[in-house]
């Protein structure tokens, strides 16, 4: 059961109605029971792993209150990373290295709640937050149902106090939550899942298509991933907001960023900020003078950036395309730093054509890297050589006639053998993207990236927007054969 499944549409209002009317002392226990029920409905066979990591992190945190705090912190981080690595990279060690490991499926969301546990241990050891003694609150922090599968990765200092606080029904907050949930469902169902039909047809069969169609599919996948994950994150925030709990935003109109530094401040924010706080900053401030015999005290910034993005790529998957994707992000960021050092940092108020030119460059480079990301995510047997084969195909067979023919045949032969449905599919794609980017543009420029629900409420003719969201959600369901044809989970649930 994902956050945009029919079952969840029944689960959430019932859970919220009961929770908001319970006595305060019963609220955490009920919310924990609801969170466990949600996970059991989503992935019952691996619930014990989730529960085990949660209990382990509780006792590790309590051990931080002993005189051996530093030792327990190191042990806790190593054990949690080892558990995560076992599930994420067990198949690599078993198949490629021949180690006698059992074949075990990866628990949904294990990266997200493991990272939350690691940040909790580090923050508690630093004194940035107290160690939580209430077992129920700790387990709820780790297993909170809006965030347990695909994040956002929440920090204990902001979420735990909210989980322990009393919450009651609030009309304005509920309207904002419903507005945000509708927006997230639109992004996921009417945009991402619809684009996914075309992407899943073209990428595995890329040798059959010319450059024009391959370029369209690469751009479509870039949009698919963004609207899938940002839509799911909006639904997660809306679910928490309905309960009176605020969790962090994960996306802030990244395609309007004018450089990669800004892009990563807007894309998967909870993960990129986690990497900055718990990997980049420790590397940047590490004293390496004993290793260099006093010649250098700190690591160069480019080394820290490379380590962060290499880890990011390897975290996303254990295949070479993901590693290359991470290295490309490092090259983009390091190259940007080099340009700033040589040419100076760009002016904050530059002419509009210059800013839009930068946005186009960032988007093109990001889309280029997305080819590696999509091949790395592929389940049909594509590998590293296919990344280069796909990119080479993008610059061949660029005939307009061939492109027009393949634009039709990709849909007709791939999933809709009816001329009217082919036309309806592309109309829905264009309408969905037009509305989605209109909303993003208004949020970025008119609202200065205020939260999505606030930007949506501030839009002129917002009632028309609401109706359009509903109509396009229904159209998306129809195009997907009348039911949630795409995954009910975020594409990031498997990372």
Short mmCIF file of C-alpha atoms in Angstrom, two decimals, residues 58-284:
data_model
loop_
_atom_site.label_atom_id
_atom_site.label_comp_id
_atom_site.label_asym_id
_atom_site.label_seq_id
_atom_site.Cartn_x
_atom_site.Cartn_y
_atom_site.Cartn_z
CA UNK A 58 16.91 2.60 20.61
CA UNK A 59 19.40 0.68 22.75
CA UNK A 60 22.37 2.19 20.91
CA UNK A 61 21.02 5.66 21.67
CA UNK A 62 20.55 4.80 25.34
CA UNK A 63 24.15 3.52 25.43
CA UNK A 64 25.31 7.01 24.42
CA UNK A 65 24.48 8.13 27.96
CA UNK A 66 27.28 5.94 29.35
CA UNK A 67 30.94 7.00 29.76
CA UNK A 68 31.82 4.94 26.64
CA UNK A 69 29.75 7.26 24.46
CA UNK A 70 32.27 7.58 21.64
CA UNK A 71 32.79 3.84 21.42
CA UNK A 72 29.06 3.16 21.29
CA UNK A 73 28.59 5.84 18.63
CA UNK A 74 31.24 4.31 16.37
CA UNK A 75 29.84 0.83 16.94
CA UNK A 76 26.29 1.99 16.22
CA UNK A 77 27.16 3.75 12.98
CA UNK A 78 29.25 0.80 11.75
CA UNK A 79 26.54 -1.74 12.59
CA UNK A 80 23.75 0.27 10.96
CA UNK A 81 25.82 0.88 7.81
CA UNK A 82 26.73 -2.84 7.70
CA UNK A 83 23.07 -3.87 7.92
CA UNK A 84 22.15 -1.43 5.16
CA UNK A 85 25.05 -2.64 2.99
CA UNK A 86 24.06 -6.27 3.50
CA UNK A 87 20.58 -5.71 2.13
CA UNK A 88 21.56 -3.23 -0.61
CA UNK A 89 24.67 -5.01 -1.88
CA UNK A 90 24.13 -8.62 -0.85
CA UNK A 91 23.28 -9.67 -4.40
CA UNK A 92 26.47 -8.02 -5.70
CA UNK A 93 28.59 -9.93 -3.19
CA UNK A 94 26.71 -13.16 -3.81
CA UNK A 95 26.60 -13.10 -7.62
CA UNK A 96 29.74 -11.19 -8.62
CA UNK A 97 32.07 -12.09 -5.76
CA UNK A 98 30.75 -15.58 -5.10
CA UNK A 99 30.23 -15.10 -1.37
CA UNK A 100 27.86 -17.66 0.20
CA UNK A 101 25.14 -15.19 1.16
CA UNK A 102 21.41 -15.92 1.17
CA UNK A 103 19.17 -14.18 -1.34
CA UNK A 104 17.06 -11.73 0.66
CA UNK A 105 14.76 -9.01 -0.64
CA UNK A 106 15.55 -5.45 0.43
CA UNK A 107 13.07 -4.03 2.96
CA UNK A 108 11.10 -1.06 1.70
CA UNK A 109 12.56 2.23 2.86
CA UNK A 110 15.53 0.71 4.69
CA UNK A 111 17.87 3.48 3.50
CA UNK A 112 15.60 6.22 4.77
CA UNK A 113 14.99 4.97 8.29
CA UNK A 114 18.59 3.74 8.64
CA UNK A 115 19.90 7.21 7.71
CA UNK A 116 17.42 8.72 10.19
CA UNK A 117 18.80 6.40 12.89
CA UNK A 118 22.42 7.30 12.08
CA UNK A 119 21.71 11.03 12.20
CA UNK A 120 19.90 10.53 15.53
CA UNK A 121 22.90 8.78 17.07
CA UNK A 122 25.32 11.44 15.83
CA UNK A 123 23.11 14.34 16.94
CA UNK A 124 22.59 12.77 20.37
CA UNK A 125 26.34 12.19 20.77
CA UNK A 126 27.05 15.82 19.80
CA UNK A 127 24.49 17.08 22.29
CA UNK A 128 22.29 18.55 19.54
CA UNK A 129 19.29 16.60 20.81
CA UNK A 130 18.45 14.62 23.96
CA UNK A 131 18.31 10.83 23.98
CA UNK A 132 14.67 9.77 23.86
CA UNK A 133 13.80 7.42 26.73
CA UNK A 134 10.20 6.79 25.68
CA UNK A 135 10.34 3.61 23.59
CA UNK A 136 7.04 4.36 21.85
CA UNK A 137 8.17 7.81 20.68
CA UNK A 138 11.49 6.44 19.44
CA UNK A 139 9.87 3.62 17.46
CA UNK A 140 7.30 6.04 16.08
CA UNK A 141 10.08 8.37 14.91
CA UNK A 142 11.66 5.48 13.00
CA UNK A 143 8.43 3.97 11.64
CA UNK A 144 6.17 7.03 11.10
CA UNK A 145 4.05 5.86 8.18
CA UNK A 146 4.21 8.95 5.90
CA UNK A 147 8.03 8.80 5.86
CA UNK A 148 8.99 5.16 6.45
CA UNK A 149 9.03 4.04 2.80
CA UNK A 150 10.46 6.96 0.81
CA UNK A 151 11.30 9.68 3.29
CA UNK A 152 11.84 12.58 3.64
CA UNK A 153 14.71 11.75 5.99
CA UNK A 154 13.61 13.55 9.16
CA UNK A 155 15.85 14.91 11.90
CA UNK A 156 15.06 13.86 15.42
CA UNK A 157 15.21 17.41 16.80
CA UNK A 158 12.28 18.56 14.68
CA UNK A 159 10.12 15.42 14.44
CA UNK A 160 10.32 13.70 17.85
CA UNK A 161 8.90 16.64 19.86
CA UNK A 162 5.98 16.80 17.44
CA UNK A 163 5.27 13.09 17.81
CA UNK A 164 5.09 13.50 21.58
CA UNK A 165 2.88 16.62 21.43
CA UNK A 166 -0.91 16.72 21.47
CA UNK A 167 -2.67 17.32 18.15
CA UNK A 168 -6.24 18.29 17.42
CA UNK A 169 -8.32 18.95 14.32
CA UNK A 170 -7.69 22.29 12.62
CA UNK A 171 -9.77 23.33 9.63
CA UNK A 172 -7.16 25.52 7.93
CA UNK A 173 -4.43 22.91 8.34
CA UNK A 174 -6.72 20.19 6.98
CA UNK A 175 -7.56 22.24 3.88
CA UNK A 176 -3.86 22.87 3.27
CA UNK A 177 -3.13 19.14 3.68
CA UNK A 178 -5.86 18.14 1.22
CA UNK A 179 -4.64 20.74 -1.25
CA UNK A 180 -1.08 19.40 -1.00
CA UNK A 181 -2.22 15.79 -1.27
CA UNK A 182 -4.16 16.57 -4.46
CA UNK A 183 -1.06 18.25 -5.91
CA UNK A 184 1.13 15.28 -5.06
CA UNK A 185 -1.35 12.79 -6.50
CA UNK A 186 -1.55 14.84 -9.71
CA UNK A 187 2.24 14.83 -10.10
CA UNK A 188 2.50 11.09 -9.50
CA UNK A 189 -0.59 9.76 -11.27
CA UNK A 190 -1.25 12.25 -14.07
CA UNK A 191 2.35 13.12 -14.95
CA UNK A 192 4.99 10.65 -13.72
CA UNK A 193 3.09 7.39 -14.21
CA UNK A 194 1.82 8.50 -17.62
CA UNK A 195 5.31 9.46 -18.79
CA UNK A 196 6.54 6.13 -17.43
CA UNK A 197 4.51 4.26 -20.04
CA UNK A 198 6.54 5.84 -22.83
CA UNK A 199 9.88 5.64 -20.99
CA UNK A 200 9.41 1.94 -20.24
CA UNK A 201 8.73 1.27 -23.91
CA UNK A 202 11.65 3.20 -25.38
CA UNK A 203 14.56 2.55 -23.00
CA UNK A 204 14.60 -1.28 -23.13
CA UNK A 205 14.14 -1.14 -26.92
CA UNK A 206 16.39 1.85 -27.63
CA UNK A 207 18.13 0.11 -30.55
CA UNK A 208 14.85 0.26 -32.49
CA UNK A 209 14.50 4.03 -32.23
CA UNK A 210 16.20 7.03 -33.82
CA UNK A 211 17.82 9.96 -32.08
CA UNK A 212 14.71 12.11 -31.88
CA UNK A 213 12.73 9.52 -29.98
CA UNK A 214 15.65 8.68 -27.69
CA UNK A 215 16.04 12.36 -26.78
CA UNK A 216 12.32 12.60 -26.01
CA UNK A 217 12.50 9.49 -23.82
CA UNK A 218 15.54 10.83 -21.92
CA UNK A 219 13.75 14.12 -21.21
CA UNK A 220 10.57 12.20 -20.33
CA UNK A 221 12.46 10.11 -17.80
CA UNK A 222 13.98 13.23 -16.25
CA UNK A 223 10.48 14.62 -15.75
CA UNK A 224 9.12 11.24 -14.65
CA UNK A 225 11.63 10.84 -11.84
CA UNK A 226 11.13 14.39 -10.63
CA UNK A 227 7.34 14.37 -10.60
CA UNK A 228 7.21 10.83 -9.21
CA UNK A 229 9.39 11.55 -6.20
CA UNK A 230 8.27 15.13 -5.59
CA UNK A 231 4.63 13.99 -5.89
CA UNK A 232 5.22 11.20 -3.39
CA UNK A 233 7.01 13.62 -1.05
CA UNK A 234 4.07 16.04 -1.29
CA UNK A 235 1.71 13.20 -0.36
CA UNK A 236 3.94 12.31 2.61
CA UNK A 237 3.99 15.92 3.83
CA UNK A 238 0.23 16.19 3.34
CA UNK A 239 -0.37 13.00 5.33
CA UNK A 240 1.72 14.27 8.22
CA UNK A 241 0.14 17.73 8.03
CA UNK A 242 -3.33 16.18 8.29
CA UNK A 243 -2.18 14.76 11.64
CA UNK A 244 -0.80 18.13 12.76
CA UNK A 245 2.83 17.19 12.14
CA UNK A 246 5.21 19.10 9.85
CA UNK A 247 7.98 17.26 8.01
CA UNK A 248 10.58 18.84 5.71
CA UNK A 249 10.11 19.58 2.04
CA UNK A 250 12.12 17.43 -0.35
CA UNK A 251 11.96 19.50 -3.55
CA UNK A 252 11.91 23.21 -4.36
CA UNK A 253 11.54 23.66 -8.12
CA UNK A 254 15.02 22.27 -8.99
CA UNK A 255 14.70 22.80 -12.75
CA UNK A 256 14.75 26.56 -12.20
CA UNK A 257 18.19 26.42 -10.57
CA UNK A 258 20.94 28.25 -12.45
CA UNK A 259 23.82 26.09 -11.21
CA UNK A 260 24.37 22.66 -9.68
CA UNK A 261 24.98 24.04 -6.22
CA UNK A 262 21.50 25.52 -6.32
CA UNK A 263 20.11 22.41 -7.97
CA UNK A 264 21.26 20.16 -5.12
CA UNK A 265 19.82 22.62 -2.60
CA UNK A 266 16.45 22.03 -4.26
CA UNK A 267 16.59 18.33 -5.24
CA UNK A 268 15.98 15.53 -2.69
CA UNK A 269 16.75 18.08 -0.02
CA UNK A 270 16.54 15.78 2.98
CA UNK A 271 19.11 13.41 1.45
CA UNK A 272 21.48 16.06 0.09
CA UNK A 273 21.42 17.95 3.42
CA UNK A 274 22.05 14.66 5.23
CA UNK A 275 25.13 14.08 3.07
CA UNK A 276 26.30 17.63 3.70
CA UNK A 277 25.91 17.44 7.48
CA UNK A 278 27.13 13.90 8.12
CA UNK A 279 29.63 13.29 5.33
CA UNK A 280 30.82 16.50 3.64
CA UNK A 281 31.28 18.59 6.80
CA UNK A 282 33.16 15.88 8.76
CA UNK A 283 35.43 15.36 5.74
CA UNK A 284 35.95 19.10 5.24
#
